[in-house]
Amino acid sequence: MRFIFKTDYGQDIKLAKHGGHVFWYGALMLLLVAAPWLFAEYWLAQLTFILIYAIAGLGLMLLAGFTGLFSLGHAAFLGVGAYTQAVMTNAGVPFPIALACAAGLSAAVGLVVGLPALRVKGIYLGMATLSFGFIVEEVFARWEKVTGGNAGIHIKAPDMFGWKLDSGESFYFLCLILAVGSTLAILNLLRSPTGRAFVAIRDSEISAQSMGIHLARYKTLSFALSAALAGIAGALYAHKLQFISPEQFNILQSIDLLLMIVVGGVGSVHGAFLGAIFLISMPQAIALVKDYLPAAIGQAPGLQGVVYGMVLIAFVLFEPLGLYGRWLKIRTYLQTFPFYRKGMFKRQKSFQKSDRLK
């Protein structure tokens, strides 16, 4: 079975590369749809958080993985979406309208933040976005009439024009629909001229500019789209927790998002989901293992941060393409076995381009 459609130019665009993709992605969708009847309430809640973080990861992947723009303040966009959704939902605005406003306001803020990207890049852009994250967190804490300040703010259940999504199952399906829609939107964007312009900017700004790509336009557009996806994830995050406060959107949250795409695999849509699975499951794994460790180690307050740091260093040194890169190597090994070459899967050395040549 071939899933294709005709363009205006008579070319076929395949929605699935081959029948294996149709089968496995179809089986995955069936499993996700049946999840409320297969898993307990706790595991369904964890799966919901994975979908929420995957949406935020798709946004950051578009910015850092496909456009090559470094951001250390992405939790601020998550917070803008969350607070916009909370304020509008509590005011009685239906969920779809509030979600659109959350995404739109986050995109507008991302457009403003993207302006420094026109002048700076690399670590300097990271410092600019980090400063923006601190500013937004302070605004959330000081603007008490709207955000509730450090006391936080509660949020009602999503209201779809009179139909309340107040159960874990109904909210899970909402997150699943938005995650699938965001994934399809990103995949279609990446194969469009706009997506190819993003990738060209990531590979070499000088080469992209020489091909007629408007750097200012596409950089700010990348920031806006990335922030919009983060705003959608923030809105869902607020509804899931039903309570938000400024410290939930600090620098640590931004680092978690960056860690998520690095571990999942920078420059791949799959990496956003694999990274979200890692980010949600890792604390559970640490909680299970810490009881078997010596008390001096298992009860240490910074154990999770140490483990995260060790995992990040290990991936940077031994598997820079992340979990998705490792899966590609395993798949290639299985496809070529027993005819693979010796040393075929040994990590190749790569060298950082100088800023002068970018």
Short mmCIF file of C-alpha atoms in Angstrom, two decimals:
data_model
loop_
_atom_site.label_atom_id
_atom_site.label_comp_id
_atom_site.label_asym_id
_atom_site.label_seq_id
_atom_site.Cartn_x
_atom_site.Cartn_y
_atom_site.Cartn_z
CA MET A 1 0.00 0.00 0.00
CA ARG A 2 1.37 3.39 -1.03
CA PHE A 3 0.40 6.57 0.76
CA ILE A 4 1.02 9.31 -1.82
CA PHE A 5 -0.67 12.36 -3.25
CA LYS A 6 -0.11 14.46 -6.35
CA THR A 7 1.25 17.97 -6.28
CA ASP A 8 0.34 20.69 -8.76
CA TYR A 9 3.50 19.82 -10.69
CA GLY A 10 2.58 16.15 -11.06
CA GLN A 11 5.19 14.95 -8.56
CA ASP A 12 4.44 12.29 -5.98
CA ILE A 13 5.11 13.11 -2.34
CA LYS A 14 5.25 9.95 -0.26
CA LEU A 15 3.83 10.21 3.23
CA ALA A 16 5.51 6.91 4.11
CA LYS A 17 8.82 5.81 2.61
CA HIS A 18 7.90 2.11 2.48
CA GLY A 19 5.45 -0.43 3.79
CA GLY A 20 7.52 -1.07 6.92
CA HIS A 21 6.96 2.50 8.08
CA VAL A 22 3.23 2.15 7.54
CA PHE A 23 3.12 -1.04 9.58
CA TRP A 24 5.29 0.02 12.53
CA TYR A 25 3.96 3.55 12.88
CA GLY A 26 0.43 2.19 12.53
CA ALA A 27 1.12 -0.36 15.27
CA LEU A 28 2.56 2.40 17.47
CA MET A 29 -0.53 4.55 16.96
CA LEU A 30 -2.80 1.62 17.84
CA LEU A 31 -0.79 1.06 21.03
CA LEU A 32 -1.01 4.74 21.96
CA VAL A 33 -4.76 4.83 21.31
CA ALA A 34 -5.26 1.72 23.45
CA ALA A 35 -2.96 3.00 26.25
CA PRO A 36 -5.78 4.14 28.60
CA TRP A 37 -7.09 0.56 28.68
CA LEU A 38 -3.64 -1.07 28.91
CA PHE A 39 -1.85 1.02 31.54
CA ALA A 40 -2.64 2.09 35.06
CA GLU A 41 -3.49 5.72 35.83
CA TYR A 42 0.04 6.54 37.01
CA TRP A 43 1.71 5.26 33.84
CA LEU A 44 -0.88 6.99 31.69
CA ALA A 45 0.02 10.26 33.45
CA GLN A 46 3.71 9.65 32.71
CA LEU A 47 2.87 8.97 29.05
CA THR A 48 0.93 12.24 28.96
CA PHE A 49 3.98 14.13 30.27
CA ILE A 50 6.10 12.45 27.57
CA LEU A 51 3.75 13.78 24.88
CA ILE A 52 3.82 17.28 26.40
CA TYR A 53 7.61 17.39 26.60
CA ALA A 54 7.86 15.92 23.09
CA ILE A 55 5.91 18.90 21.73
CA ALA A 56 8.31 21.28 23.50
CA GLY A 57 11.21 19.17 22.24
CA LEU A 58 9.99 19.45 18.66
CA GLY A 59 10.07 23.22 18.99
CA LEU A 60 13.58 23.30 20.44
CA MET A 61 14.70 20.70 17.88
CA LEU A 62 13.48 22.99 15.09
CA LEU A 63 15.49 25.86 16.56
CA ALA A 64 18.69 24.13 17.69
CA GLY A 65 18.72 20.93 15.68
CA PHE A 66 17.57 22.19 12.28
CA THR A 67 18.41 25.91 12.32
CA GLY A 68 21.51 25.76 14.52
CA LEU A 69 20.44 28.51 16.94
CA PHE A 70 21.46 27.94 20.56
CA SER A 71 18.87 28.69 23.27
CA LEU A 72 19.24 28.50 27.04
CA GLY A 73 15.96 30.21 27.89
CA HIS A 74 13.38 28.01 26.24
CA ALA A 75 11.55 27.42 29.52
CA ALA A 76 10.46 31.07 29.31
CA PHE A 77 8.35 30.30 26.22
CA LEU A 78 6.93 27.32 28.08
CA GLY A 79 5.99 29.67 30.91
CA VAL A 80 4.42 32.28 28.61
CA GLY A 81 2.15 29.63 27.12
CA ALA A 82 1.30 28.19 30.52
CA TYR A 83 0.38 31.53 32.13
CA THR A 84 -1.55 32.72 29.07
CA GLN A 85 -3.56 29.49 29.10
CA ALA A 86 -4.16 29.72 32.85
CA VAL A 87 -5.34 33.33 32.82
CA MET A 88 -7.65 32.90 29.82
CA THR A 89 -9.07 29.56 30.96
CA ASN A 90 -9.84 30.94 34.42
CA ALA A 91 -11.57 33.86 32.69
CA GLY A 92 -13.94 31.42 30.96
CA VAL A 93 -12.35 31.39 27.49
CA PRO A 94 -12.84 28.02 25.68
CA PHE A 95 -9.77 25.80 25.45
CA PRO A 96 -9.15 26.04 21.65
CA ILE A 97 -9.20 29.85 21.73
CA ALA A 98 -6.99 30.00 24.83
CA LEU A 99 -4.56 27.52 23.27
CA ALA A 100 -4.35 29.57 20.07
CA CYS A 101 -3.67 32.71 22.12
CA ALA A 102 -1.01 30.90 24.17
CA ALA A 103 0.75 29.75 21.00
CA GLY A 104 0.36 33.17 19.35
CA LEU A 105 1.69 35.15 22.32
CA SER A 106 4.62 32.75 22.73
CA ALA A 107 5.40 33.11 19.02
CA ALA A 108 5.29 36.91 19.31
CA VAL A 109 7.68 36.82 22.27
CA GLY A 110 9.89 34.39 20.35
CA LEU A 111 9.93 36.81 17.42
CA VAL A 112 11.22 39.57 19.70
CA VAL A 113 13.81 37.29 21.29
CA GLY A 114 14.92 36.16 17.85
CA LEU A 115 16.10 39.67 16.98
CA PRO A 116 19.42 39.24 18.88
CA ALA A 117 20.04 36.15 16.74
CA LEU A 118 20.56 38.49 13.80
CA ARG A 119 23.69 39.92 15.40
CA VAL A 120 25.07 37.21 17.68
CA LYS A 121 25.43 33.44 17.52
CA GLY A 122 26.92 30.52 19.39
CA ILE A 123 27.62 31.04 23.07
CA TYR A 124 26.68 34.73 22.83
CA LEU A 125 23.19 33.85 21.63
CA GLY A 126 22.96 31.37 24.49
CA MET A 127 23.82 34.14 26.95
CA ALA A 128 21.17 36.40 25.41
CA THR A 129 18.45 33.75 25.67
CA LEU A 130 19.60 32.89 29.21
CA SER A 131 19.18 36.54 30.22
CA PHE A 132 15.73 36.55 28.63
CA GLY A 133 14.78 33.50 30.70
CA PHE A 134 15.78 35.27 33.92
CA ILE A 135 13.78 38.36 32.93
CA VAL A 136 10.63 36.37 32.17
CA GLU A 137 10.90 34.41 35.42
CA GLU A 138 11.17 37.69 37.32
CA VAL A 139 8.11 39.07 35.50
CA PHE A 140 6.13 35.98 36.49
CA ALA A 141 7.16 36.50 40.13
CA ARG A 142 6.48 40.26 40.27
CA TRP A 143 3.29 40.61 38.19
CA GLU A 144 1.10 39.35 41.01
CA LYS A 145 -2.21 40.71 39.71
CA VAL A 146 -2.01 38.44 36.67
CA THR A 147 0.32 35.57 37.55
CA GLY A 148 -0.28 35.32 41.29
CA GLY A 149 3.40 35.93 41.96
CA ASN A 150 5.40 33.36 43.87
CA ALA A 151 2.17 31.97 45.34
CA GLY A 152 1.33 30.59 41.91
CA ILE A 153 -1.99 30.24 40.16
CA HIS A 154 -4.48 27.40 39.81
CA ILE A 155 -6.03 26.51 36.46
CA LYS A 156 -9.36 24.91 35.63
CA ALA A 157 -9.82 21.79 33.53
CA PRO A 158 -9.92 22.33 29.73
CA ASP A 159 -13.35 23.37 28.47
CA MET A 160 -14.12 22.52 24.84
CA PHE A 161 -17.22 24.69 24.36
CA GLY A 162 -19.05 23.06 27.28
CA TRP A 163 -17.31 19.67 27.19
CA LYS A 164 -14.87 19.48 30.12
CA LEU A 165 -11.76 17.31 29.76
CA ASP A 166 -11.44 16.64 33.47
CA SER A 167 -10.39 12.98 33.31
CA GLY A 168 -6.91 11.62 32.75
CA GLU A 169 -8.02 9.61 29.72
CA SER A 170 -9.68 12.50 27.88
CA PHE A 171 -6.73 14.82 28.52
CA TYR A 172 -4.33 12.12 27.32
CA PHE A 173 -6.16 11.87 24.00
CA LEU A 174 -6.02 15.66 23.67
CA CYS A 175 -2.24 15.61 24.17
CA LEU A 176 -1.91 12.70 21.73
CA ILE A 177 -3.82 14.56 19.01
CA LEU A 178 -1.74 17.71 19.48
CA ALA A 179 1.54 15.73 19.55
CA VAL A 180 0.68 13.89 16.33
CA GLY A 181 -0.44 17.13 14.68
CA SER A 182 2.75 18.94 15.76
CA THR A 183 4.90 16.08 14.44
CA LEU A 184 3.18 16.07 11.05
CA ALA A 185 3.48 19.86 10.86
CA ILE A 186 7.22 19.73 11.58
CA LEU A 187 7.80 16.93 9.06
CA ASN A 188 5.97 18.85 6.35
CA LEU A 189 7.77 22.07 7.26
CA LEU A 190 11.19 20.43 7.01
CA ARG A 191 10.58 19.18 3.46
CA SER A 192 9.32 22.59 2.35
CA PRO A 193 11.57 25.43 1.07
CA THR A 194 11.34 27.05 4.50
CA GLY A 195 12.60 23.94 6.26
CA ARG A 196 15.42 23.52 3.78
CA ALA A 197 16.37 27.15 4.37
CA PHE A 198 16.59 26.41 8.11
CA VAL A 199 18.94 23.49 7.47
CA ALA A 200 21.04 25.58 5.09
CA ILE A 201 21.47 28.25 7.77
CA ARG A 202 22.51 25.59 10.26
CA ASP A 203 25.16 24.16 7.94
CA SER A 204 26.63 27.47 6.77
CA GLU A 205 25.22 30.96 7.04
CA ILE A 206 27.55 32.30 4.36
CA SER A 207 26.54 29.59 1.89
CA ALA A 208 22.86 30.08 2.71
CA GLN A 209 23.10 33.82 2.16
CA SER A 210 24.91 33.30 -1.12
CA MET A 211 21.95 31.17 -2.30
CA GLY A 212 19.54 34.04 -1.63
CA ILE A 213 18.24 32.94 1.78
CA HIS A 214 17.21 35.92 3.90
CA LEU A 215 18.94 35.18 7.21
CA ALA A 216 17.01 37.68 9.32
CA ARG A 217 13.63 36.47 8.08
CA TYR A 218 14.29 32.76 8.58
CA LYS A 219 16.07 33.09 11.92
CA THR A 220 13.23 35.08 13.46
CA LEU A 221 10.70 32.72 11.88
CA SER A 222 12.49 29.74 13.44
CA PHE A 223 12.40 31.40 16.85
CA ALA A 224 8.69 32.20 16.45
CA LEU A 225 7.69 28.68 15.38
CA SER A 226 9.81 27.11 18.11
CA ALA A 227 8.29 29.39 20.73
CA ALA A 228 4.77 28.63 19.47
CA LEU A 229 5.29 24.89 19.97
CA ALA A 230 6.75 25.58 23.42
CA GLY A 231 3.67 27.69 24.20
CA ILE A 232 1.36 24.82 23.24
CA ALA A 233 3.38 22.46 25.45
CA GLY A 234 3.25 25.01 28.28
CA ALA A 235 -0.54 25.28 28.00
CA LEU A 236 -0.89 21.49 28.24
CA TYR A 237 1.66 21.41 31.07
CA ALA A 238 -0.40 23.92 33.07
CA HIS A 239 -3.61 21.92 32.61
CA LYS A 240 -1.89 18.67 33.58
CA LEU A 241 -0.43 20.04 36.82
CA GLN A 242 -3.46 22.31 37.47
CA PHE A 243 -1.08 24.69 39.27
CA ILE A 244 1.88 26.72 38.03
CA SER A 245 4.42 29.00 39.71
CA PRO A 246 7.48 30.94 38.46
CA GLU A 247 10.08 28.45 39.74
CA GLN A 248 8.70 25.80 37.37
CA PHE A 249 10.09 27.77 34.41
CA ASN A 250 13.62 28.55 35.56
CA ILE A 251 17.04 27.83 34.09
CA LEU A 252 16.90 24.20 35.27
CA GLN A 253 13.84 23.60 33.12
CA SER A 254 15.66 25.10 30.13
CA ILE A 255 18.63 22.84 30.74
CA ASP A 256 16.31 19.83 30.96
CA LEU A 257 14.85 20.72 27.56
CA LEU A 258 18.31 21.11 26.06
CA LEU A 259 19.42 17.84 27.63
CA MET A 260 16.34 16.18 26.18
CA ILE A 261 17.19 16.95 22.55
CA VAL A 262 20.91 16.20 22.98
CA VAL A 263 20.25 12.77 24.48
CA GLY A 264 17.43 12.05 22.04
CA GLY A 265 19.48 13.08 19.02
CA VAL A 266 20.02 16.61 17.72
CA GLY A 267 18.68 17.10 14.21
CA SER A 268 16.03 14.37 14.22
CA VAL A 269 12.30 14.43 14.88
CA HIS A 270 12.54 11.02 16.52
CA GLY A 271 15.07 12.47 18.93
CA ALA A 272 12.45 14.78 20.48
CA PHE A 273 10.33 11.79 21.50
CA LEU A 274 13.26 9.63 22.60
CA GLY A 275 14.58 12.53 24.66
CA ALA A 276 11.17 13.08 26.26
CA ILE A 277 11.04 9.40 27.21
CA PHE A 278 14.49 9.74 28.77
CA LEU A 279 13.59 12.93 30.65
CA ILE A 280 10.44 11.43 32.19
CA SER A 281 11.75 7.92 32.88
CA MET A 282 15.17 8.85 34.27
CA PRO A 283 13.91 10.20 37.64
CA GLN A 284 11.84 7.02 38.06
CA ALA A 285 14.90 4.88 37.36
CA ILE A 286 17.02 6.89 39.81
CA ALA A 287 14.35 6.52 42.50
CA LEU A 288 14.34 2.74 42.01
CA VAL A 289 18.12 2.36 42.06
CA LYS A 290 18.95 4.76 44.91
CA ASP A 291 17.57 2.34 47.53
CA TYR A 292 20.25 -0.19 46.56
CA LEU A 293 23.10 2.33 46.72
CA PRO A 294 25.12 3.21 49.85
CA ALA A 295 23.35 5.77 52.00
CA ALA A 296 26.06 8.39 51.39
CA ILE A 297 25.33 8.20 47.65
CA GLY A 298 21.65 7.26 47.49
CA GLN A 299 20.54 9.99 49.91
CA ALA A 300 22.71 12.73 48.41
CA PRO A 301 20.52 15.72 47.42
CA GLY A 302 22.28 16.32 44.10
CA LEU A 303 22.23 12.73 42.87
CA GLN A 304 19.87 13.39 39.95
CA GLY A 305 21.93 16.33 38.69
CA VAL A 306 25.13 14.26 38.88
CA VAL A 307 23.52 11.41 36.92
CA TYR A 308 22.20 13.82 34.29
CA GLY A 309 25.64 15.39 33.91
CA MET A 310 27.34 12.01 33.54
CA VAL A 311 24.78 10.89 30.95
CA LEU A 312 25.23 14.11 28.97
CA ILE A 313 29.03 13.79 28.99
CA ALA A 314 28.79 10.15 27.94
CA PHE A 315 26.55 10.99 24.98
CA VAL A 316 28.73 13.90 23.86
CA LEU A 317 31.87 11.74 23.97
CA PHE A 318 30.61 8.39 22.73
CA GLU A 319 27.31 8.98 20.90
CA PRO A 320 26.92 12.61 19.76
CA LEU A 321 23.93 11.65 17.59
CA GLY A 322 21.99 10.58 20.68
CA LEU A 323 19.62 7.69 21.14
CA TYR A 324 18.31 7.98 17.60
CA GLY A 325 21.85 7.81 16.23
CA ARG A 326 22.46 4.66 18.23
CA TRP A 327 19.24 3.15 16.88
CA LEU A 328 20.33 3.93 13.30
CA LYS A 329 23.58 2.05 13.92
CA ILE A 330 21.75 -0.93 15.39
CA ARG A 331 19.32 -0.98 12.46
CA THR A 332 22.16 -0.80 9.94
CA TYR A 333 23.97 -3.62 11.74
CA LEU A 334 20.88 -5.83 11.58
CA GLN A 335 20.34 -5.00 7.90
CA THR A 336 23.93 -5.74 6.87
CA PHE A 337 24.63 -8.71 9.17
CA PRO A 338 26.75 -10.75 8.59
CA PHE A 339 28.30 -8.68 5.77
CA TYR A 340 29.16 -5.52 7.71
CA ARG A 341 32.72 -4.20 7.61
CA LYS A 342 35.01 -4.27 10.60
CA GLY A 343 35.04 -0.91 12.36
CA MET A 344 31.93 0.21 10.48
CA PHE A 345 30.19 1.40 13.66
CA LYS A 346 33.22 2.98 15.30
CA ARG A 347 32.61 6.62 16.15
CA GLN A 348 34.05 8.90 13.49
CA LYS A 349 36.00 11.96 14.59
CA SER A 350 34.35 15.26 13.80
CA PHE A 351 35.80 18.71 14.05
CA GLN A 352 34.02 21.92 14.96
CA LYS A 353 33.91 24.51 12.20
CA SER A 354 35.30 27.86 13.13
CA ASP A 355 32.89 30.76 13.36
CA ARG A 356 34.85 32.41 10.57
CA LEU A 357 33.89 29.68 8.10
CA LYS A 358 30.20 29.49 9.01
#
